[in-house]
Every structure is written in structure tokens, then in C-alpha cells.
mmCIF file of C-alpha atoms in Angstrom:
data_model
loop_
_atom_site.group_PDB
_atom_site.id
_atom_site.type_symbol
_atom_site.label_atom_id
_atom_site.label_comp_id
_atom_site.label_asym_id
_atom_site.label_seq_id
_atom_site.Cartn_x
_atom_site.Cartn_y
_atom_site.Cartn_z
ATOM 1 C CA MET J 19 -0.174 0.415 0.076
ATOM 2 C CA SER J 20 1.350 3.269 -0.775
ATOM 3 C CA SER J 21 2.297 5.349 2.046
ATOM 4 C CA LYS J 22 0.486 8.578 0.012
ATOM 5 C CA LYS J 23 -2.671 6.315 0.373
ATOM 6 C CA ASN J 24 -5.655 8.320 2.382
ATOM 7 C CA LYS J 25 -8.526 6.370 3.913
ATOM 8 C CA ASN J 26 -11.149 9.063 3.495
ATOM 9 C CA LEU J 27 -13.400 9.821 6.736
ATOM 10 C CA HIS J 28 -16.030 11.971 6.792
ATOM 11 C CA LYS J 29 -16.662 15.898 8.081
ATOM 12 C CA MET J 30 -18.303 15.877 11.826
ATOM 13 C CA GLU J 31 -18.983 18.267 14.154
ATOM 14 C CA GLU J 32 -17.566 18.171 17.250
ATOM 15 C CA GLU J 33 -17.129 19.988 21.044
ATOM 16 C CA VAL J 34 -13.661 20.978 22.404
ATOM 17 C CA SER J 35 -12.586 22.640 25.147
ATOM 18 C CA ASP J 36 -9.734 25.120 25.380
ATOM 19 C CA ASP J 37 -7.603 22.233 27.025
ATOM 20 C CA ASP J 38 -8.692 19.806 24.138
ATOM 21 C CA THR J 39 -6.591 22.456 21.287
ATOM 22 C CA GLU J 40 -3.347 21.299 23.032
ATOM 23 C CA SER J 41 -1.101 19.143 20.978
ATOM 24 C CA SER J 42 -0.384 15.989 21.916
ATOM 25 C CA ASP J 43 2.802 17.179 23.789
ATOM 26 C CA ALA J 44 0.198 16.527 27.086
ATOM 27 C CA SER J 45 0.134 13.704 29.162
ATOM 28 C CA GLU J 46 -2.526 11.423 29.799
ATOM 29 C CA ASP J 47 -5.084 12.646 32.050
ATOM 30 C CA ASP J 48 -3.785 16.191 32.370
ATOM 31 C CA GLU J 49 -6.339 17.271 30.204
ATOM 32 C CA LEU J 50 -8.853 19.154 32.606
ATOM 33 C CA ALA J 51 -12.458 18.484 32.507
ATOM 34 C CA TYR J 52 -14.686 19.804 30.089
ATOM 35 C CA ALA J 53 -15.664 23.365 30.670
ATOM 36 C CA GLY J 54 -16.633 25.066 27.447
ATOM 37 C CA ASN J 55 -19.220 24.322 24.385
ATOM 38 C CA GLU J 56 -17.264 25.635 21.649
ATOM 39 C CA GLN J 57 -18.474 23.635 18.317
ATOM 40 C CA VAL J 58 -15.837 23.609 15.562
ATOM 41 C CA GLN J 59 -15.578 21.585 12.095
ATOM 42 C CA ILE J 60 -13.083 19.660 10.956
ATOM 43 C CA ASP J 61 -12.416 17.321 7.899
ATOM 44 C CA PHE J 62 -10.471 14.156 9.045
ATOM 45 C CA GLU J 63 -8.304 11.326 6.837
ATOM 46 C CA GLY J 64 -7.110 8.273 7.722
ATOM 47 C CA ARG J 65 -3.832 7.433 6.314
ATOM 48 C CA VAL J 66 -0.936 4.902 6.403
ATOM 49 C CA PRO J 67 1.192 5.965 9.238
ATOM 50 C CA THR J 68 4.773 7.602 7.838
ATOM 51 C CA ASP J 69 8.158 8.807 9.576
ATOM 52 C CA PRO J 70 7.379 12.073 10.829
ATOM 53 C CA ASP J 71 4.191 10.849 12.442
ATOM 54 C CA ALA J 72 6.517 8.924 15.291
ATOM 55 C CA HIS J 73 5.916 11.628 17.669
ATOM 56 C CA GLY J 74 2.495 11.750 17.674
ATOM 57 C CA ILE J 75 1.840 7.844 17.753
ATOM 58 C CA CYS J 76 4.746 8.035 20.770
ATOM 59 C CA GLN J 77 2.491 10.249 22.719
ATOM 60 C CA LEU J 78 -0.889 8.547 22.088
ATOM 61 C CA LEU J 79 0.920 5.299 23.591
ATOM 62 C CA GLN J 80 2.475 7.341 26.004
ATOM 63 C CA ARG J 81 -1.758 8.576 27.442
ATOM 64 C CA VAL J 82 -2.092 4.483 27.684
ATOM 65 C CA PHE J 83 0.946 3.457 29.582
ATOM 66 C CA LEU J 84 1.473 6.472 31.370
ATOM 67 C CA LYS J 85 4.805 5.897 33.568
ATOM 68 C CA ALA J 86 5.412 2.286 32.461
ATOM 69 C CA HIS J 87 8.772 1.194 31.529
ATOM 70 C CA ILE J 88 8.077 0.483 27.935
ATOM 71 C CA ASN J 89 9.690 2.759 24.824
ATOM 72 C CA CYS J 90 6.593 3.809 23.056
ATOM 73 C CA MET J 91 8.846 5.758 20.385
ATOM 74 C CA LEU J 92 10.351 2.429 19.583
ATOM 75 C CA MET J 93 6.812 0.826 19.718
ATOM 76 C CA ALA J 94 5.655 3.937 17.526
ATOM 77 C CA GLU J 95 8.531 3.094 14.698
ATOM 78 C CA LEU J 96 7.720 -0.438 14.950
ATOM 79 C CA ILE J 97 4.203 0.745 13.952
ATOM 80 C CA ILE J 98 5.255 3.221 11.092
ATOM 81 C CA ALA J 99 7.773 -0.090 9.752
ATOM 82 C CA GLN J 100 4.614 -2.081 9.026
ATOM 83 C CA ASN J 101 3.212 0.350 6.367
ATOM 84 C CA PHE J 102 0.869 -2.245 5.015
ATOM 85 C CA VAL J 103 -1.372 -2.369 8.344
ATOM 86 C CA GLY J 104 -2.916 0.501 10.206
ATOM 87 C CA SER J 105 -4.489 4.393 9.936
ATOM 88 C CA VAL J 106 -3.530 7.669 11.337
ATOM 89 C CA ILE J 107 -6.268 10.052 11.844
ATOM 90 C CA SER J 108 -4.921 13.173 10.490
ATOM 91 C CA GLN J 109 -6.598 16.542 9.336
ATOM 92 C CA CYS J 110 -7.709 16.763 5.626
ATOM 93 C CA GLU J 111 -5.403 19.149 3.806
ATOM 94 C CA SER J 112 -7.652 22.552 3.514
ATOM 95 C CA ASP J 113 -6.822 23.229 -0.319
ATOM 96 C CA GLY J 114 -6.490 26.664 0.546
ATOM 97 C CA ILE J 115 -9.450 26.935 2.395
ATOM 98 C CA GLU J 116 -9.395 28.416 6.065
ATOM 99 C CA SER J 117 -9.831 25.775 8.896
ATOM 100 C CA ASP J 118 -12.794 26.147 11.405
ATOM 101 C CA MET J 119 -10.140 24.352 13.665
ATOM 102 C CA ASP J 120 -7.995 26.348 16.218
ATOM 103 C CA ASP J 121 -4.439 26.489 14.303
ATOM 104 C CA ASP J 122 -2.898 25.579 17.386
ATOM 105 C CA MET J 123 -4.301 22.351 17.387
ATOM 106 C CA CYS J 124 -3.748 21.321 13.914
ATOM 107 C CA ASP J 125 -0.052 22.266 13.412
ATOM 108 C CA ASP J 126 1.642 20.178 10.860
ATOM 109 C CA GLY J 127 2.013 16.603 11.905
ATOM 110 C CA THR J 128 -0.542 16.659 14.483
ATOM 111 C CA ILE J 129 -1.634 12.998 15.049
ATOM 112 C CA PHE J 130 -5.450 13.016 16.065
ATOM 113 C CA GLY J 131 -5.638 9.224 16.838
ATOM 114 C CA ILE J 132 -4.085 5.881 15.617
ATOM 115 C CA THR J 133 -5.715 2.496 15.035
ATOM 116 C CA THR J 134 -3.331 -0.933 14.253
ATOM 117 C CA VAL J 135 -2.710 -3.738 15.530
ATOM 118 C CA LEU J 136 1.233 -5.445 16.200
ATOM 119 C CA ASN J 137 1.872 -9.200 16.651
ATOM 120 C CA ILE J 138 3.292 -9.284 20.150
ATOM 121 C CA THR J 139 4.060 -12.920 19.762
ATOM 122 C CA ALA J 140 6.189 -12.893 16.469
ATOM 123 C CA LYS J 141 7.598 -9.371 17.923
ATOM 124 C CA LYS J 142 8.143 -10.718 21.289
ATOM 125 C CA ASP J 143 11.531 -10.354 21.393
ATOM 126 C CA THR J 144 11.515 -6.635 20.116
ATOM 127 C CA PRO J 145 12.508 -4.637 22.950
ATOM 128 C CA CYS J 146 9.648 -2.464 23.065
ATOM 129 C CA VAL J 147 7.077 -5.724 23.296
ATOM 130 C CA ASP J 148 9.061 -7.560 25.563
ATOM 131 C CA GLN J 149 8.664 -4.431 27.780
ATOM 132 C CA LEU J 150 4.881 -4.519 27.417
ATOM 133 C CA ARG J 151 4.387 -8.251 27.728
ATOM 134 C CA ALA J 152 6.523 -7.650 30.867
ATOM 135 C CA PHE J 153 4.373 -5.188 31.892
ATOM 136 C CA ILE J 154 1.166 -6.525 31.222
ATOM 137 C CA ILE J 155 1.733 -9.952 33.449
ATOM 138 C CA LYS J 156 3.348 -7.588 36.794
ATOM 139 C CA LYS J 157 0.044 -6.097 36.736
ATOM 140 C CA ALA J 158 -1.526 -9.107 36.431
ATOM 141 C CA GLU J 159 0.133 -10.419 39.546
ATOM 142 C CA LYS J 160 -0.712 -7.437 41.236
ATOM 143 C CA HIS J 161 -4.623 -6.951 40.146
ATOM 144 C CA ALA J 162 -5.795 -10.199 38.079
ATOM 145 C CA THR J 163 -7.108 -13.160 39.811
ATOM 146 C CA ASP J 164 -5.042 -16.929 39.460
ATOM 147 C CA ALA J 165 -7.112 -18.127 36.715
ATOM 148 C CA VAL J 166 -6.831 -15.296 34.679
ATOM 149 C CA LEU J 167 -2.958 -14.461 35.439
ATOM 150 C CA LYS J 168 -2.537 -18.206 34.341
ATOM 151 C CA HIS J 169 -4.420 -17.416 31.313
ATOM 152 C CA PHE J 170 -1.829 -15.304 30.003
ATOM 153 C CA ARG J 171 1.003 -16.500 31.118
ATOM 154 C CA ASP J 172 -0.202 -19.873 29.094
ATOM 155 C CA ILE J 173 -0.839 -17.607 25.965
ATOM 156 C CA PHE J 174 1.982 -15.906 26.236
ATOM 157 C CA GLY J 175 4.269 -18.732 26.795
ATOM 158 C CA ASP J 176 2.331 -20.107 23.323
ATOM 159 C CA GLU J 177 4.083 -19.108 20.166
ATOM 160 C CA THR J 178 1.502 -21.100 18.370
ATOM 161 C CA ARG J 179 -1.456 -18.773 19.795
ATOM 162 C CA SER J 180 -0.633 -15.085 18.050
ATOM 163 C CA ILE J 181 -1.767 -12.094 19.823
ATOM 164 C CA GLY J 182 -2.432 -9.177 18.133
ATOM 165 C CA TYR J 183 -2.232 -5.820 20.382
ATOM 166 C CA LEU J 184 -5.037 -3.889 19.210
ATOM 167 C CA ILE J 185 -4.365 0.025 19.409
ATOM 168 C CA ASN J 186 -7.389 2.141 19.042
ATOM 169 C CA GLU J 187 -6.204 5.499 20.247
ATOM 170 C CA ARG J 188 -7.438 9.322 19.860
ATOM 171 C CA PHE J 189 -7.943 12.406 20.967
ATOM 172 C CA ILE J 190 -10.576 13.094 23.570
ATOM 173 C CA ASN J 191 -14.033 14.692 21.693
ATOM 174 C CA ILE J 192 -13.078 13.145 18.373
ATOM 175 C CA PRO J 193 -16.494 11.404 18.328
ATOM 176 C CA THR J 194 -17.281 7.530 18.007
ATOM 177 C CA GLU J 195 -18.601 7.517 14.585
ATOM 178 C CA ILE J 196 -14.556 7.761 13.377
ATOM 179 C CA SER J 197 -13.958 4.257 15.048
ATOM 180 C CA VAL J 198 -15.887 2.144 12.153
ATOM 181 C CA PRO J 199 -14.018 3.382 9.297
ATOM 182 C CA LEU J 200 -10.954 2.585 11.054
ATOM 183 C CA LEU J 201 -11.430 -0.647 12.245
ATOM 184 C CA GLU J 202 -13.262 -1.950 9.351
ATOM 185 C CA ASN J 203 -10.162 -0.784 7.256
ATOM 186 C CA LEU J 204 -7.867 -2.462 9.869
ATOM 187 C CA GLN J 205 -9.900 -6.292 9.465
ATOM 188 C CA LYS J 206 -9.322 -5.509 5.492
ATOM 189 C CA GLU J 207 -5.812 -4.980 5.893
ATOM 190 C CA ILE J 208 -5.591 -7.628 7.907
ATOM 191 C CA VAL J 209 -6.950 -10.337 5.875
ATOM 192 C CA LYS J 210 -5.028 -8.780 2.912
ATOM 193 C CA ALA J 211 -1.585 -9.278 5.185
ATOM 194 C CA GLN J 212 -2.803 -12.742 5.781
ATOM 195 C CA GLN J 213 -3.664 -13.624 2.332
ATOM 196 C CA LYS J 214 0.265 -12.674 1.660
ATOM 197 C CA GLY J 215 1.348 -15.072 3.854
ATOM 198 C CA MET J 216 2.461 -12.100 6.856
ATOM 199 C CA LYS J 217 2.186 -12.919 10.503
ATOM 200 C CA PHE J 218 -1.265 -11.763 10.906
ATOM 201 C CA ASP J 219 -2.782 -14.873 11.589
ATOM 202 C CA PHE J 220 -4.211 -13.759 15.420
ATOM 203 C CA VAL J 221 -6.113 -15.949 17.640
ATOM 204 C CA TYR J 222 -6.568 -13.687 19.932
ATOM 205 C CA TYR J 223 -6.630 -9.595 20.316
ATOM 206 C CA LEU J 224 -5.296 -8.002 23.246
ATOM 207 C CA MET J 225 -6.336 -3.968 23.956
ATOM 208 C CA PHE J 226 -6.002 -1.758 27.004
ATOM 209 C CA ILE J 227 -9.328 0.030 27.454
ATOM 210 C CA LYS J 228 -9.358 3.468 28.879
ATOM 211 C CA LEU J 229 -12.108 4.020 31.531
ATOM 212 C CA TYR J 230 -13.006 6.492 34.175
ATOM 213 C CA ARG J 231 -15.007 5.247 37.080
ATOM 214 C CA LYS J 232 -17.683 6.890 39.653
ATOM 215 C CA GLU J 233 -17.021 4.510 42.643
ATOM 216 C CA SER J 234 -20.321 3.014 44.234
ATOM 217 C CA LYS J 235 -22.196 4.644 46.976
ATOM 218 C CA LYS J 236 -24.688 3.080 49.645
ATOM 219 C CA ASP J 237 -26.872 1.201 46.974
ATOM 220 C CA LYS J 238 -25.240 2.071 43.962
ATOM 221 C CA SER J 239 -23.076 0.101 41.842
ATOM 222 C CA HIS J 240 -20.299 1.874 40.384
ATOM 223 C CA GLN J 241 -20.453 3.490 36.468
ATOM 224 C CA ASP J 242 -17.984 3.195 34.574
ATOM 225 C CA PHE J 243 -17.276 5.843 31.795
ATOM 226 C CA TYR J 244 -15.464 4.605 28.450
ATOM 227 C CA THR J 245 -13.028 7.113 26.938
ATOM 228 C CA ASN J 246 -13.753 5.052 23.353
ATOM 229 C CA ALA J 247 -17.055 4.807 23.840
ATOM 230 C CA GLU J 248 -17.428 1.701 21.159
ATOM 231 C CA GLU J 249 -14.881 -0.131 23.431
ATOM 232 C CA GLU J 250 -17.692 -0.867 25.962
ATOM 233 C CA LEU J 251 -18.704 -3.313 23.035
ATOM 234 C CA LEU J 252 -15.512 -5.433 23.248
ATOM 235 C CA VAL J 253 -14.964 -5.004 27.151
ATOM 236 C CA GLU J 254 -18.840 -7.352 27.066
ATOM 237 C CA LYS J 255 -17.147 -10.047 24.581
ATOM 238 C CA ALA J 256 -13.739 -10.152 26.435
ATOM 239 C CA ILE J 257 -12.931 -14.095 27.153
ATOM 240 C CA ASN J 258 -10.656 -12.484 29.949
ATOM 241 C CA SER J 259 -9.887 -9.407 31.606
ATOM 242 C CA PHE J 260 -8.148 -7.221 34.584
ATOM 243 C CA GLU J 261 -8.210 -3.915 35.970
ATOM 244 C CA TYR J 262 -5.876 -1.268 37.742
ATOM 245 C CA SER J 263 -6.187 2.057 38.477
ATOM 246 C CA VAL J 264 -4.107 4.843 37.598
ATOM 247 C CA ALA J 265 -4.931 7.497 39.949
ATOM 248 C CA ASP J 266 -1.872 8.011 41.544
ATOM 249 C CA GLU J 267 -0.477 8.215 37.759
ATOM 250 C CA SER J 268 -2.155 10.748 36.645
ATOM 251 C CA ASP J 269 -4.829 13.769 37.069
ATOM 252 C CA THR J 270 -8.258 12.548 37.862
ATOM 253 C CA GLY J 271 -10.230 15.383 35.863
ATOM 254 C CA MET J 272 -12.448 14.202 33.202
ATOM 255 C CA GLY J 273 -11.591 15.253 29.631
ATOM 256 C CA GLY J 274 -14.028 15.077 26.939
ATOM 257 C CA ASP J 275 -17.550 16.073 27.265
ATOM 258 C CA TRP J 276 -17.844 15.642 31.444
ATOM 259 C CA LEU J 277 -18.596 18.332 33.369
ATOM 260 C CA LYS J 278 -16.809 19.979 35.932
ATOM 261 C CA ALA J 279 -19.417 18.424 38.475
ATOM 262 C CA ASP J 280 -18.503 15.182 37.889
ATOM 263 C CA GLY J 281 -14.780 15.373 39.163
ATOM 264 C CA ASN J 282 -14.650 12.537 41.401
ATOM 265 C CA LEU J 283 -14.124 9.892 38.390
ATOM 266 C CA ILE J 284 -11.043 7.459 39.161
ATOM 267 C CA PRO J 285 -8.926 6.948 35.663
ATOM 268 C CA TYR J 286 -8.819 2.737 35.192
ATOM 269 C CA ARG J 287 -6.981 1.032 32.584
ATOM 270 C CA LYS J 288 -8.578 -2.069 31.762
ATOM 271 C CA VAL J 289 -6.785 -5.118 29.777
ATOM 272 C CA ILE J 290 -9.066 -7.591 27.842
ATOM 273 C CA LEU J 291 -8.668 -10.491 25.298
ATOM 274 C CA PHE J 292 -10.975 -11.183 23.257
ATOM 275 C CA ASP J 293 -11.281 -14.022 20.335
ATOM 276 C CA ALA J 294 -10.156 -12.768 16.981
ATOM 277 C CA LYS J 295 -12.772 -14.378 14.946
ATOM 278 C CA GLN J 296 -14.935 -11.954 16.724
ATOM 279 C CA LEU J 297 -13.622 -8.691 15.270
ATOM 280 C CA PRO J 298 -15.865 -8.207 12.003
ATOM 281 C CA ASP J 299 -18.673 -9.288 14.121
ATOM 282 C CA LEU J 300 -18.022 -6.393 16.821
ATOM 283 C CA ILE J 301 -17.479 -3.937 13.986
ATOM 284 C CA VAL J 302 -21.023 -4.645 13.064
ATOM 285 C CA ASP J 303 -22.038 -4.135 16.186
ATOM 286 C CA ILE J 304 -20.501 -0.606 16.501
ATOM 287 C CA ARG J 305 -21.885 0.393 13.255
ATOM 288 C CA LYS J 306 -25.289 -0.400 14.555
ATOM 289 C CA GLN J 307 -24.552 1.621 17.976
ATOM 290 C CA VAL J 308 -23.446 4.108 16.031
ATOM 291 C CA LYS J 309 -26.765 4.848 14.026
ATOM 292 C CA GLY J 310 -28.734 3.852 17.044
ATOM 293 C CA GLU J 311 -29.882 0.679 15.917
#
């Protein structure tokens, strides 16, 4: 696939707070709670990652792992090197027409999201992937049940069952609708890569899900708010998962469409595994959810 090939997405209206117009230099969860109601329009496109995207991809990955000892720049370079699979979200070229988006947010090289997959079985000896796998097991040892920990250890140790680390990261306030064409393109690219004999024949997908939790009070159970709304469906289909709080690693202020009154939300990460064969059906379900069906 040519690195110049774009995967066009549709124009969408979105709400952006002053803090959301910062570049991806801001660390994960340092975004303040939503306080404005400004509406802007921007054309997005999905395109193959290229070398200049490395810094932006690295910043998006750092928002997932926070203070973990994982070389996110090396992982970004690994993503770019497999330019036959995956997309980054960038602003469409305006052809001389002035954009409604704040110029500071749309500086050249700004990456608004990344949707791709890495084979963390075949690439287990790559330093950043080795760090990722060790990080997952360490977190599972502390936060997962014995049965879940055993499952993760078993599949990590079985090179006949490839695991794909499915990355689905984007700026807060970019609507869920954008996930549908990105995931559909990814699924098609994975199939093409398989047909060419590339190592994309996955048994499992692994994901890190970002969410915020309003803790339970009295007789009420806790409420979870997913940063990427479509990922709640993926969590429901997980065959195994565990979660951990990152409250000590980040600001608990809420980004996105939540109000300051809801500031008592605790940031979590949920690590999930789901059957790779489920992905096409899950994408269909996400499309239906987006359409309100």
C-alpha cells in the first residue's frame, strides 16, 4: 500500500474545550474537565502512518501506559515500519480554505489518533514488545485473579497462538463514529496481510481500555465511563480481563464531554483479551451502536 494513500473519513461536528486544543505533548489525563461548549468542524482522513508521525503516535501510546517502562517511541517506529496495516487520523488538507479548527491544534504533523495492530507474539524479542509483555504480566500478578493470570501466562508462552495488540487511540472529543471506518479498514488490511503470508493470523486480540469510574455509594453500584465509547462492546465480549487504577499516575480530572461537577472520577485501565474471530462481528455491532439501531 502506498504511504500516500488516504482512507477518507467524513466531516463531523465536535465539541472541543480549550484544553483539548493542546497538542499531543500533554500527558494522558492531564486534560482538564470539560468547561466549554464551543463547536468546530474539521475534515479528518485516515492514512498510512509515515516517519514524521512517530512523535504523535508515541504521545498517544504514552497516554495509555503513563509511567510504565515501555519504549513508546520504538513502538511507534515499529508501527510505522509495517505500513501495510493500520491508519493514523490526521486533518484533511484544506486546499487553501481556512479551517474552522484552532491553528494550534492543527499544526503540521498533528496526529489525532492511531488504529492498528502489532503481533506481540512474533515480535516478542523486540525490546518495546518485551517490555509490554512484562508490564502486562506484572500488572496481572498484582490485580488479576489466579485463573486470569494463568491464562495470560499460558498464551504468552505459546508461540502457536499469536496475539495481536489492537491499538485504538484518539484525542478526547473525536466522536465514536470515526472508529467504524478505521476498524473496517484495519480488518480488511489484516485479511490482505494474511493472504500474503504475513504474520497477522491472530488467535487473540489484546487491548488496553481507558475508562473512568464513579465509585459506588450506598446501594448504588459503580459507573464506568469509557474514553472511547465503542470499546464498551469489546469489554462485554472479552474472554478474560483485569483492571487497575492509574489514579496515582495521572490527574483524575475528566476530559471530553463530562462536566466539572463529575470530577470525582477515578481513571482506570482495563486489559482485555477477546477471540480474534469476533472482530468482524464486533465492528458490525459498533456500526449499529453508532447509528442508534
